[in-house]
N, CA, C and O of each residue as an XYZ file, in Angstrom:
776
protein
N      32.273     25.830    -74.000
C      32.742     26.648    -72.799
C      31.494     27.161    -72.020
O      30.610     27.735    -72.657
N      31.386     26.998    -70.781
C      30.197     27.537    -70.003
C      30.491     28.864    -69.435
O      29.586     29.670    -69.222
N      31.777     29.124    -69.172
C      32.099     30.540    -68.506
C      33.439     30.988    -69.075
O      34.373     30.192    -69.171
N      33.537     32.305    -69.467
C      34.793     32.927    -69.950
C      35.120     34.105    -68.998
O      34.329     34.999    -68.698
N      36.302     33.989    -68.597
C      36.768     35.176    -67.813
C      37.378     36.207    -68.716
O      38.150     35.921    -69.630
N      36.979     37.458    -68.401
C      37.605     38.653    -69.233
C      38.293     39.388    -68.405
O      37.805     39.791    -67.350
N      39.521     39.654    -68.786
C      40.363     40.744    -68.110
C      40.297     42.006    -69.055
O      40.429     41.922    -70.277
N      40.099     43.086    -68.427
C      40.040     44.471    -69.148
C      40.313     45.641    -68.231
O      40.590     45.542    -67.036
N      40.212     46.694    -68.884
C      40.582     47.887    -68.149
C      39.407     48.415    -67.203
O      38.210     48.193    -67.387
N      40.003     49.206    -66.085
C      38.944     49.774    -65.160
C      38.704     51.242    -65.802
O      37.918     52.023    -65.264
N      39.322     51.536    -66.820
C      39.091     52.768    -67.647
C      38.527     52.339    -69.047
O      38.724     51.225    -69.533
N      37.845     53.285    -69.608
C      37.186     52.889    -70.881
C      38.164     52.999    -72.136
O      37.906     52.420    -73.191
N      39.306     53.783    -71.952
C      40.100     54.143    -72.956
C      39.605     55.304    -73.913
O      38.504     55.829    -73.748
N      40.438     55.662    -74.879
C      40.019     57.063    -75.547
C      39.341     56.733    -76.796
O      38.690     57.627    -77.336
N      39.402     55.539    -77.351
C      38.647     55.250    -78.556
C      37.350     54.680    -78.410
O      37.230     53.752    -77.610
N      36.321     55.096    -79.073
C      35.023     54.659    -78.979
C      35.010     53.057    -79.165
O      34.282     52.314    -78.507
N      35.945     52.619    -80.182
C      35.814     51.278    -80.524
C      36.085     50.255    -79.366
O      35.655     49.106    -79.465
N      36.774     50.653    -78.304
C      36.925     49.829    -77.188
C      35.678     49.519    -76.614
O      35.290     48.368    -76.410
N      35.001     50.623    -76.333
C      33.480     50.379    -75.806
C      32.640     49.442    -76.655
O      31.948     48.552    -76.160
N      32.733     49.689    -77.988
C      31.911     48.935    -78.846
C      32.249     47.416    -78.860
O      31.394     46.532    -78.909
N      33.580     47.214    -78.812
C      33.854     45.747    -78.769
C      33.673     45.128    -77.409
O      33.376     43.937    -77.324
N      33.841     45.890    -76.326
C      33.320     45.277    -75.097
C      31.991     44.928    -74.909
O      31.612     43.935    -74.288
N      31.110     45.961    -75.587
C      29.739     45.713    -75.544
C      29.323     44.495    -76.477
O      28.393     43.772    -76.122
N      29.934     44.284    -77.547
C      29.707     43.188    -78.394
C      30.038     41.989    -77.765
O      29.263     41.034    -77.822
N      31.265     41.919    -77.080
C      31.726     40.730    -76.458
C      30.703     40.346    -75.300
O      30.312     39.185    -75.186
N      30.331     41.241    -74.545
C      29.275     40.913    -73.468
C      27.941     40.353    -73.977
O      27.357     39.391    -73.479
N      27.546     41.044    -74.990
C      26.262     40.659    -75.692
C      26.302     39.325    -76.262
O      25.387     38.521    -76.084
N      27.451     39.046    -77.016
C      27.569     37.814    -77.686
C      27.845     36.496    -76.638
O      27.482     35.347    -76.888
N      28.492     36.880    -75.541
C      28.531     35.793    -74.453
C      27.176     35.374    -74.070
O      26.853     34.188    -73.996
N      26.303     36.457    -73.802
C      24.935     36.185    -73.430
C      24.207     35.431    -74.522
O      23.636     34.390    -74.198
N      24.166     35.805    -75.676
C      23.638     35.092    -76.728
C      23.986     33.689    -76.850
O      23.152     32.857    -77.207
N      25.229     33.385    -76.558
C      25.668     31.968    -76.582
C      25.616     31.258    -75.382
O      26.246     30.207    -75.256
N      24.808     31.808    -74.325
C      24.594     31.227    -72.996
C      26.017     30.915    -72.169
O      26.134     29.992    -71.363
N      27.037     31.825    -72.508
C      28.251     31.633    -71.928
C      28.273     32.646    -70.833
O      28.094     33.828    -71.126
N      28.508     32.235    -69.420
C      28.664     33.150    -68.357
C      29.954     34.026    -68.368
O      31.051     33.554    -68.666
N      29.766     35.277    -68.039
C      30.893     36.145    -68.103
C      31.501     36.017    -66.563
O      30.724     36.107    -65.613
N      32.818     35.818    -66.370
C      33.364     35.931    -65.115
C      34.415     37.217    -65.375
O      35.126     37.332    -66.374
N      34.359     38.070    -64.356
C      35.349     39.304    -64.480
C      35.582     39.864    -63.117
O      35.009     39.378    -62.141
N      36.401     40.865    -63.020
C      36.835     41.388    -61.755
C      35.790     42.173    -60.921
O      36.181     42.786    -59.927
N      34.521     42.187    -61.261
C      33.484     42.670    -60.545
C      33.376     44.208    -60.360
O      32.678     44.676    -59.461
N      34.076     44.988    -61.222
C      33.958     46.520    -61.212
C      32.930     46.928    -61.932
O      32.477     46.164    -62.785
N      32.348     48.241    -61.727
C      31.338     48.955    -62.444
C      31.765     50.111    -63.106
O      30.995     51.030    -63.383
N      33.069     50.105    -63.395
C      33.742     51.110    -64.109
C      34.563     50.713    -65.350
O      35.021     49.571    -65.372
N      34.792     51.533    -66.372
C      35.716     51.330    -67.402
C      35.116     50.235    -68.243
O      33.891     50.115    -68.238
N      35.887     49.395    -68.991
C      35.488     48.294    -69.816
C      34.948     47.191    -68.946
O      34.047     46.452    -69.344
N      35.493     47.084    -67.775
C      34.850     46.142    -66.874
C      33.256     46.362    -66.731
O      32.473     45.434    -66.932
N      32.888     47.490    -66.416
C      31.454     47.767    -66.301
C      30.751     47.456    -67.468
O      29.748     46.744    -67.419
N      31.273     48.023    -68.740
C      30.705     47.972    -69.982
C      30.455     46.584    -70.377
O      29.330     46.251    -70.750
N      31.423     45.755    -70.323
C      31.250     44.381    -70.735
C      30.202     43.736    -69.879
O      29.331     43.062    -70.430
N      30.214     43.878    -68.650
C      29.234     43.141    -67.752
C      27.777     43.846    -68.002
O      26.788     43.116    -68.075
N      27.668     45.009    -68.108
C      26.394     45.686    -68.380
C      25.754     45.129    -69.834
O      24.545     45.013    -70.034
N      26.603     44.872    -70.618
C      26.251     44.367    -72.004
C      25.782     43.051    -71.854
O      24.720     42.741    -72.394
N      26.448     42.196    -71.170
C      26.126     40.821    -70.950
C      24.703     40.700    -70.295
O      23.814     39.969    -70.732
N      24.604     41.489    -69.218
C      23.392     41.478    -68.453
C      22.259     42.027    -69.154
O      21.175     41.484    -68.944
N      22.312     43.100    -70.025
C      21.263     43.592    -70.827
C      20.827     42.648    -71.818
O      19.657     42.699    -72.199
N      21.626     41.787    -72.287
C      21.285     40.600    -73.339
C      20.711     39.554    -72.659
O      20.295     38.601    -73.318
N      20.594     39.553    -71.265
C      20.063     38.374    -70.544
C      21.098     37.368    -70.166
O      20.771     36.204    -69.934
N      22.308     37.766    -70.097
C      23.345     36.805    -69.669
C      23.589     36.827    -68.192
O      23.074     37.648    -67.433
N      24.425     35.850    -67.827
C      24.729     35.819    -66.400
C      26.197     36.190    -66.205
O      27.098     35.803    -66.949
N      26.360     36.988    -65.118
C      27.730     37.612    -64.788
C      28.041     37.317    -63.370
O      27.272     37.495    -62.425
N      29.286     36.833    -63.318
C      29.944     36.617    -61.809
C      31.059     37.446    -61.812
O      31.961     37.382    -62.647
N      30.989     38.379    -60.697
C      32.129     39.295    -60.543
C      32.927     38.779    -59.232
O      32.356     38.267    -58.269
N      34.353     38.988    -59.327
C      35.129     38.611    -58.134
C      36.035     39.826    -57.792
O      36.895     40.246    -58.566
N      35.812     40.276    -56.759
C      36.508     41.646    -56.355
C      37.124     41.578    -54.895
O      36.432     41.170    -53.962
N      38.341     41.955    -54.727
C      38.766     42.075    -53.275
C      37.986     43.077    -52.457
O      37.559     44.097    -52.998
N      37.819     42.873    -51.402
C      37.166     43.799    -50.398
C      37.814     45.152    -50.483
O      37.077     46.134    -50.576
N      39.215     45.313    -50.457
C      39.899     46.748    -50.572
C      39.442     47.504    -51.806
O      39.454     48.735    -51.822
N      39.023     46.748    -52.882
C      38.670     47.497    -54.143
C      37.159     47.719    -54.239
O      36.711     48.323    -55.213
N      36.430     47.305    -53.370
C      35.000     47.479    -53.613
C      34.543     48.847    -53.829
O      33.618     49.105    -54.599
N      35.237     49.810    -53.098
C      34.824     51.270    -53.189
C      35.573     51.801    -54.425
O      35.023     52.454    -55.311
N      36.918     51.454    -54.405
C      37.733     52.050    -55.510
C      37.205     51.756    -56.867
O      36.929     52.644    -57.673
N      37.074     50.493    -57.097
C      36.539     50.011    -58.459
C      35.008     50.007    -58.569
O      34.379     49.483    -59.488
N      34.486     50.656    -57.515
C      32.917     50.663    -57.526
C      32.381     49.352    -57.827
O      31.950     49.149    -58.962
N      32.354     48.399    -56.919
C      31.850     46.984    -57.026
C      30.504     47.056    -57.671
O      29.665     47.874    -57.294
N      30.303     46.258    -58.585
C      28.912     46.171    -59.434
C      27.906     45.509    -58.598
O      28.075     44.346    -58.231
N      26.767     46.255    -58.249
C      25.797     45.717    -57.499
C      24.645     44.978    -58.302
O      23.694     44.437    -57.739
N      24.816     45.011    -59.587
C      23.626     44.284    -60.254
C      24.040     43.233    -61.078
O      23.551     43.036    -62.191
N      25.007     42.482    -60.528
C      25.366     41.260    -61.112
C      24.621     40.039    -60.743
O      23.893     40.026    -59.750
N      24.790     38.931    -61.570
C      24.095     37.632    -61.069
C      24.642     37.301    -59.753
O      23.880     36.965    -58.846
N      25.881     37.370    -59.588
C      26.646     37.155    -58.343
C      27.891     37.857    -58.170
O      28.712     37.884    -59.087
N      28.094     38.422    -57.078
C      29.320     39.311    -56.755
C      30.047     38.627    -55.592
O      29.495     38.515    -54.497
N      31.242     38.186    -55.817
C      31.995     37.387    -54.808
C      33.045     38.365    -54.287
O      33.855     38.867    -55.066
N      33.046     38.640    -53.003
C      34.133     39.480    -52.297
C      35.067     38.686    -51.571
O      34.806     37.997    -50.585
N      36.378     38.857    -52.228
C      37.392     38.014    -51.630
C      38.481     38.891    -50.869
O      38.414     40.120    -50.870
N      39.501     38.177    -50.211
C      40.315     38.919    -49.301
C      41.613     39.590    -50.001
O      42.299     40.444    -49.439
N      41.831     39.145    -51.154
C      43.004     39.750    -51.940
C      43.057     39.646    -53.440
O      42.292     38.936    -54.093
N      43.985     40.381    -53.928
C      44.194     40.065    -55.376
C      44.414     38.722    -55.748
O      43.795     38.228    -56.690
N      45.238     38.091    -55.095
C      45.719     36.762    -55.404
C      44.405     35.894    -55.413
O      44.080     35.212    -56.386
N      43.744     35.968    -54.357
C      42.447     35.187    -54.067
C      41.545     35.540    -55.463
O      40.973     34.632    -56.064
N      41.486     36.751    -55.851
C      40.586     37.109    -56.838
C      41.033     36.432    -58.190
O      40.159     35.997    -58.940
N      42.270     36.336    -58.501
C      42.850     35.667    -59.732
C      42.533     34.181    -59.613
O      41.974     33.571    -60.524
N      42.899     33.622    -58.479
C      42.741     32.193    -58.264
C      41.214     31.778    -58.451
O      40.901     30.750    -59.052
N      40.369     32.574    -57.940
C      38.905     32.357    -58.043
C      38.376     32.494    -59.309
O      37.523     31.705    -59.718
N      38.837     33.517    -60.050
C      38.384     33.556    -61.483
C      38.900     32.482    -62.424
O      38.206     32.131    -63.378
N      40.125     31.931    -62.186
C      40.684     30.894    -62.870
C      39.930     29.686    -62.517
O      39.702     28.864    -63.404
N      39.549     29.503    -61.405
C      38.837     28.348    -60.975
C      37.374     28.240    -61.671
O      36.901     27.166    -62.043
N      36.787     29.366    -61.786
C      35.458     29.583    -62.317
C      35.346     29.403    -64.027
O      34.406     28.954    -64.682
N      36.482     29.854    -64.424
C      36.532     29.943    -66.086
C      36.826     28.696    -66.732
O      37.444     27.779    -66.190
N      36.293     28.677    -68.104
C      36.780     27.662    -68.934
C      37.732     28.057    -69.904
O      38.322     27.260    -70.634
N      37.891     29.343    -69.915
C      38.853     30.117    -70.914
C      38.931     31.542    -70.490
O      38.165     31.960    -69.621
N      39.907     32.389    -71.114
C      40.206     33.661    -70.633
C      40.316     34.521    -71.946
O      40.730     34.073    -73.015
N      39.893     35.814    -71.734
C      39.918     36.869    -72.860
C      40.471     38.016    -72.339
O      39.867     38.440    -71.354
N      41.532     38.719    -72.728
C      42.097     39.953    -72.339
C      41.494     40.936    -73.550
O      41.770     40.786    -74.740
N      40.766     41.797    -73.103
C      40.371     43.266    -73.821
C      41.576     44.231    -73.600
O      42.514     43.934    -72.860
N      41.498     45.336    -74.246
C      42.530     46.373    -73.857
C      42.449     46.851    -72.418
O      41.348     47.045    -71.904
N      43.555     47.043    -71.765
C      43.635     47.516    -70.470
C      44.947     47.855    -70.036
O      45.843     47.847    -70.881
N      45.227     48.177    -68.754
C      46.495     48.632    -68.319
C      47.247     47.646    -67.498
O      47.103     46.458    -67.789
N      48.025     47.970    -66.519
C      48.842     47.085    -65.712
C      48.024     45.925    -65.204
O      48.434     44.772    -65.341
N      46.953     46.186    -64.658
C      46.377     44.934    -63.980
C      45.887     44.025    -64.959
O      45.886     42.842    -64.618
N      45.423     44.334    -66.223
C      45.063     43.523    -67.311
C      46.414     42.702    -67.826
O      46.420     41.494    -68.061
N      47.363     43.438    -67.934
C      48.703     42.750    -68.366
C      49.120     41.644    -67.370
O      49.432     40.507    -67.726
N      49.098     42.092    -66.045
C      49.592     41.204    -64.983
C      48.530     39.969    -64.843
O      48.944     38.862    -64.501
N      47.039     40.215    -65.140
C      46.413     39.025    -65.061
C      46.634     38.100    -66.187
O      46.772     36.888    -66.022
N      46.666     38.696    -67.350
C      47.091     37.929    -68.666
C      48.306     37.040    -68.497
O      48.286     35.827    -68.707
N      49.321     37.700    -68.119
C      50.671     36.928    -68.106
C      50.655     35.888    -66.857
O      51.242     34.813    -66.976
N      50.030     36.198    -65.756
C      49.886     35.171    -64.718
C      49.179     33.939    -65.297
O      49.688     32.830    -65.138
N      48.053     34.089    -65.946
C      47.331     32.922    -66.450
C      47.943     32.316    -67.565
O      47.699     31.132    -67.796
N      48.811     33.048    -68.392
C      49.678     32.368    -69.351
C      50.781     31.598    -68.687
O      51.107     30.510    -69.161
N      51.384     32.082    -67.620
C      52.453     31.457    -66.921
C      51.838     30.110    -66.271
O      52.416     29.029    -66.380
N      50.704     30.262    -65.637
C      50.083     29.035    -65.224
C      49.810     27.935    -66.297
O      49.889     26.748    -65.980
N      49.497     28.313    -67.529
C      49.344     27.531    -68.657
C      50.722     26.936    -69.022
O      50.784     25.737    -69.295
N      51.750     27.651    -69.042
C      53.180     27.176    -69.388
C      53.413     26.227    -68.350
O      53.799     25.123    -68.734
N      53.269     26.397    -67.129
C      53.557     25.330    -66.049
C      52.862     24.244    -65.936
O      53.179     23.338    -65.165
N      51.733     24.218    -66.775
C      50.767     23.032    -66.691
C      49.770     23.059    -65.656
O      49.195     21.996    -65.419
N      49.444     24.141    -64.960
C      48.587     24.303    -64.029
C      47.067     24.310    -64.654
O      46.106     23.998    -63.951
N      46.951     24.624    -65.797
C      45.640     24.549    -66.467
C      45.905     24.434    -68.035
O      46.992     24.781    -68.498
N      44.938     23.964    -68.795
C      44.937     23.714    -70.271
C      43.959     24.466    -70.932
O      43.591     24.121    -72.056
N      43.391     25.663    -70.257
C      42.338     26.413    -70.888
C      42.974     27.392    -71.878
O      44.129     27.808    -71.788
N      42.011     27.744    -72.921
C      42.427     28.643    -73.892
C      42.644     30.120    -73.289
O      41.815     30.574    -72.500
N      43.775     30.861    -73.679
C      43.888     32.225    -73.250
C      44.032     33.032    -74.555
O      44.825     32.702    -75.436
N      43.191     34.150    -74.637
C      43.202     34.793    -75.902
C      43.200     36.466    -75.703
O      42.594     37.065    -74.815
N      43.924     36.987    -76.618
C      43.766     38.545    -76.811
C      42.817     38.870    -77.817
O      42.782     38.399    -78.954
N      41.999     39.766    -77.286
C      41.056     40.483    -78.382
C      41.779     41.716    -78.776
O      41.651     42.728    -78.087
N      42.565     41.707    -79.880
C      43.500     42.554    -80.368
C      42.822     43.813    -81.031
O      43.064     44.057    -82.213
N      41.991     44.606    -80.310
C      41.134     45.639    -80.876
C      42.080     46.833    -81.424
O      42.887     47.417    -80.701
N      41.902     47.088    -82.639
C      42.713     48.269    -83.225
C      44.264     48.096    -83.096
O      45.023     49.064    -83.051
N      44.683     46.783    -83.041
C      46.151     46.424    -82.852
C      46.550     46.917    -81.515
O      47.725     47.244    -81.350
N      45.760     47.001    -80.610
C      46.307     47.463    -79.278
C      47.426     46.775    -78.680
O      48.394     47.329    -78.159
N      47.226     45.487    -78.791
C      48.302     44.545    -78.186
C      49.546     44.223    -79.274
O      50.347     43.330    -78.997
N      49.651     44.858    -80.310
C      50.659     44.442    -81.355
C      52.069     44.651    -80.682
O      52.946     43.857    -81.020
N      52.378     45.612    -79.787
C      53.671     45.785    -79.178
C      53.925     44.609    -78.306
O      55.069     44.188    -78.131
N      52.929     44.099    -77.785
C      53.139     42.934    -76.610
C      53.300     41.665    -77.474
O      54.101     40.802    -77.113
N      52.593     41.519    -78.567
C      52.843     40.397    -79.336
C      54.242     40.363    -79.922
O      54.901     39.323    -79.941
N      54.668     41.481    -80.383
C      56.083     41.466    -80.922
C      56.939     41.266    -79.964
O      57.987     40.696    -80.267
N      56.737     41.643    -78.696
C      57.663     41.389    -77.639
C      57.815     39.828    -77.363
O      58.907     39.282    -77.201
N      56.499     39.130    -77.324
C      56.576     37.904    -77.191
C      57.233     37.055    -78.092
O      57.937     36.112    -77.730
N      56.988     37.411    -79.427
C      57.744     36.868    -80.579
C      59.229     37.059    -80.527
O      59.976     36.173    -80.942
N      59.709     38.241    -80.005
C      61.094     38.434    -79.777
C      61.592     37.585    -78.582
O      62.755     37.187    -78.651
N      60.895     37.275    -77.554
C      61.173     36.367    -76.593
C      61.612     35.080    -77.146
O      62.634     34.534    -76.728
N      60.798     34.518    -78.172
C      61.109     33.377    -78.810
C      62.278     33.405    -79.602
O      63.079     32.482    -79.453
N      62.544     34.394    -80.503
C      63.697     34.599    -81.285
C      64.998     34.745    -80.578
O      66.081     34.359    -81.017
N      64.763     35.402    -79.315
C      66.072     35.519    -78.510
C      66.290     34.425    -77.552
O      67.220     34.512    -76.749
N      65.532     33.431    -77.568
C      65.766     32.113    -76.787
C      65.338     32.213    -75.349
O      65.790     31.403    -74.540
N      64.479     33.172    -74.967
C      63.871     33.306    -73.637
C      62.489     32.558    -73.583
O      61.984     32.346    -72.480
N      61.895     32.174    -74.671
C      60.586     31.448    -74.531
C      60.718     30.291    -75.682
O      61.467     30.393    -76.653
N      59.986     29.328    -75.450
C      59.792     28.295    -76.499
C      58.624     28.593    -77.394
O      57.690     29.239    -76.920
N      58.581     28.161    -78.716
C      57.771     28.549    -79.566
C      56.347     27.993    -79.085
O      55.315     28.612    -79.347
N      56.349     26.926    -78.449
C      55.034     26.220    -77.808
C      54.454     26.952    -76.632
O      53.281     26.805    -76.287
N      55.376     27.809    -75.976
C      54.876     28.521    -75.035
C      54.219     29.869    -75.593
O      53.318     30.407    -74.949
N      54.654     30.378    -76.733
C      54.117     31.610    -77.459
C      52.852     31.126    -78.032
O      51.962     31.958    -78.210
N      52.623     29.730    -78.388
C      51.498     29.159    -78.851
C      50.270     29.040    -77.885
O      49.121     28.839    -78.278
N      50.597     29.170    -76.735
C      49.610     29.239    -75.689
C      48.615     30.486    -75.724
O      47.555     30.489    -75.099
N      49.070     31.570    -76.532
C      48.215     32.658    -76.644
C      47.569     32.894    -78.004
O      48.215     33.179    -79.013
N      46.348     32.765    -77.958
C      45.426     33.086    -79.142
C      45.342     34.462    -79.328
O      45.294     35.184    -78.332
N      45.313     34.995    -80.586
C      45.263     36.348    -80.812
C      44.310     36.518    -82.111
O      44.532     35.954    -83.183
N      43.249     37.356    -81.865
C      42.085     37.547    -82.948
C      41.708     39.061    -82.736
O      41.797     39.612    -81.639
N      41.319     39.628    -83.784
C      40.713     41.070    -83.708
C      39.242     41.227    -83.909
O      38.722     42.317    -84.149
N      38.548     40.036    -83.796
C      37.128     39.877    -83.999
C      36.473     39.004    -82.934
O      36.981     37.916    -82.662
N      35.468     39.391    -82.371
C      34.793     38.658    -81.297
C      34.423     37.250    -81.715
O      34.844     36.309    -81.041
N      33.661     37.038    -82.785
C      33.293     35.784    -83.284
C      34.445     34.943    -83.627
O      34.521     33.769    -83.266
N      35.309     35.519    -84.299
C      36.602     34.762    -84.656
C      37.279     34.119    -83.445
O      37.659     32.952    -83.350
N      37.360     35.119    -82.517
C      38.036     34.713    -81.164
C      37.283     33.541    -80.459
O      37.866     32.541    -80.039
N      36.019     33.738    -80.371
C      35.283     32.606    -79.779
C      35.393     31.272    -80.417
O      35.581     30.263    -79.737
N      35.272     31.241    -81.818
C      35.607     30.072    -82.585
C      36.942     29.529    -82.293
O      37.069     28.319    -82.105
N      37.895     30.289    -82.243
C      39.274     29.819    -82.071
C      39.375     29.304    -80.585
O      40.094     28.325    -80.383
N      38.756     29.846    -79.602
C      38.781     29.337    -78.267
C      38.120     27.990    -78.219
O      38.644     27.063    -77.602
N      36.932     27.857    -78.884
C      36.227     26.698    -78.943
C      36.893     25.406    -79.428
O      36.697     24.274    -78.986
N      37.798     25.818    -80.516
C      38.465     24.863    -81.087
C      40.016     24.474    -80.629
O      40.788     23.686    -81.174
N      40.184     25.175    -79.616
C      41.556     25.154    -78.945
C      41.984     23.771    -78.402
O      41.250     23.086    -77.689
N      43.197     23.421    -78.785
C      43.955     22.217    -78.228
C      45.183     22.774    -77.739
O      45.942     23.400    -78.480
N      45.393     22.591    -76.623
C      46.599     23.204    -75.810
C      47.908     22.445    -76.514
O      47.924     21.227    -76.689
N      48.954     23.290    -76.876
C      50.129     22.515    -77.329
C      50.785     21.731    -76.259
O      50.636     22.095    -75.093
N      51.542     20.622    -76.563
C      52.271     19.854    -75.626
C      53.283     20.724    -74.922
O      54.217     21.113    -75.624
N      53.262     21.066    -73.764
C      54.193     21.859    -73.107
C      54.895     21.196    -71.909
O      54.207     20.738    -70.996
N      56.145     21.133    -71.879
C      56.850     20.568    -70.675
C      56.463     21.238    -69.353
O      56.212     22.443    -69.325
N      56.418     20.568    -68.398
C      56.005     21.100    -66.992
C      57.290     21.516    -66.252
O      57.183     22.178    -65.219
N      58.493     21.164    -66.725
C      59.684     21.526    -65.973
C      60.532     22.284    -66.933
O      60.527     22.138    -68.155
N      61.316     23.174    -66.191
C      62.307     24.001    -67.007
C      63.516     23.311    -66.781
O      63.826     22.969    -65.640
N      64.313     23.045    -67.877
C      65.519     22.427    -67.706
C      66.575     23.139    -68.415
O      66.287     23.792    -69.418
N      67.845     23.068    -67.958
C      68.935     23.697    -68.575
C      69.192     23.040    -69.938
O      69.570     21.868    -69.945
N      69.035     23.631    -70.970
C      69.121     22.963    -72.248
C      70.597     22.442    -72.602
O      70.790     21.586    -73.466
N      71.574     23.012    -71.887
C      72.957     22.655    -71.912
C      73.149     21.130    -71.384
O      73.997     20.387    -71.879
N      72.287     20.737    -70.340
C      72.304     19.493    -69.864
C      71.714     18.377    -70.699
O      71.993     17.206    -70.442
N      70.890     18.713    -71.709
C      70.148     17.727    -72.552
C      71.062     17.012    -73.640
O      70.576     16.176    -74.401
């Protein structure tokens, strides 16, 4: 993988471990010559992961909507900062640039980005790895909800298999490098008609 897109919070979270893991991920990407693609902000975990990657000699591409340049304090020290016209354009551009996706802890924006990119994988729009870095079991309730979606018949097991989950940066990057997408149908069919 040449570039990994990281979805993460525009806040740092309350636990120091969130900052530590964001720094580790940014530094590790630089050490492996993997470019970081992210939302372009200079605040929260977004700024932390970008700064760590840059400090370790890595390349960082930020993609930020014009309307959020002030609100998220667009990072001016990046290798490249692309300013786009909307959130939709931001996500599409990050997806275009990236060879894989990682979600660190975050809030609504992170959840939305994660689920949109997973939905695109489910629909066959891409076959890139999508992973959660499950720091301090932050994403455990979300993982349980997805498992329940399978158990209750709202998701296929192979769709659940689109999401890699690890709690360690090195293990996560190894899993992403070894990823082979499950065979997933591109159409939704009424199972009663089969």
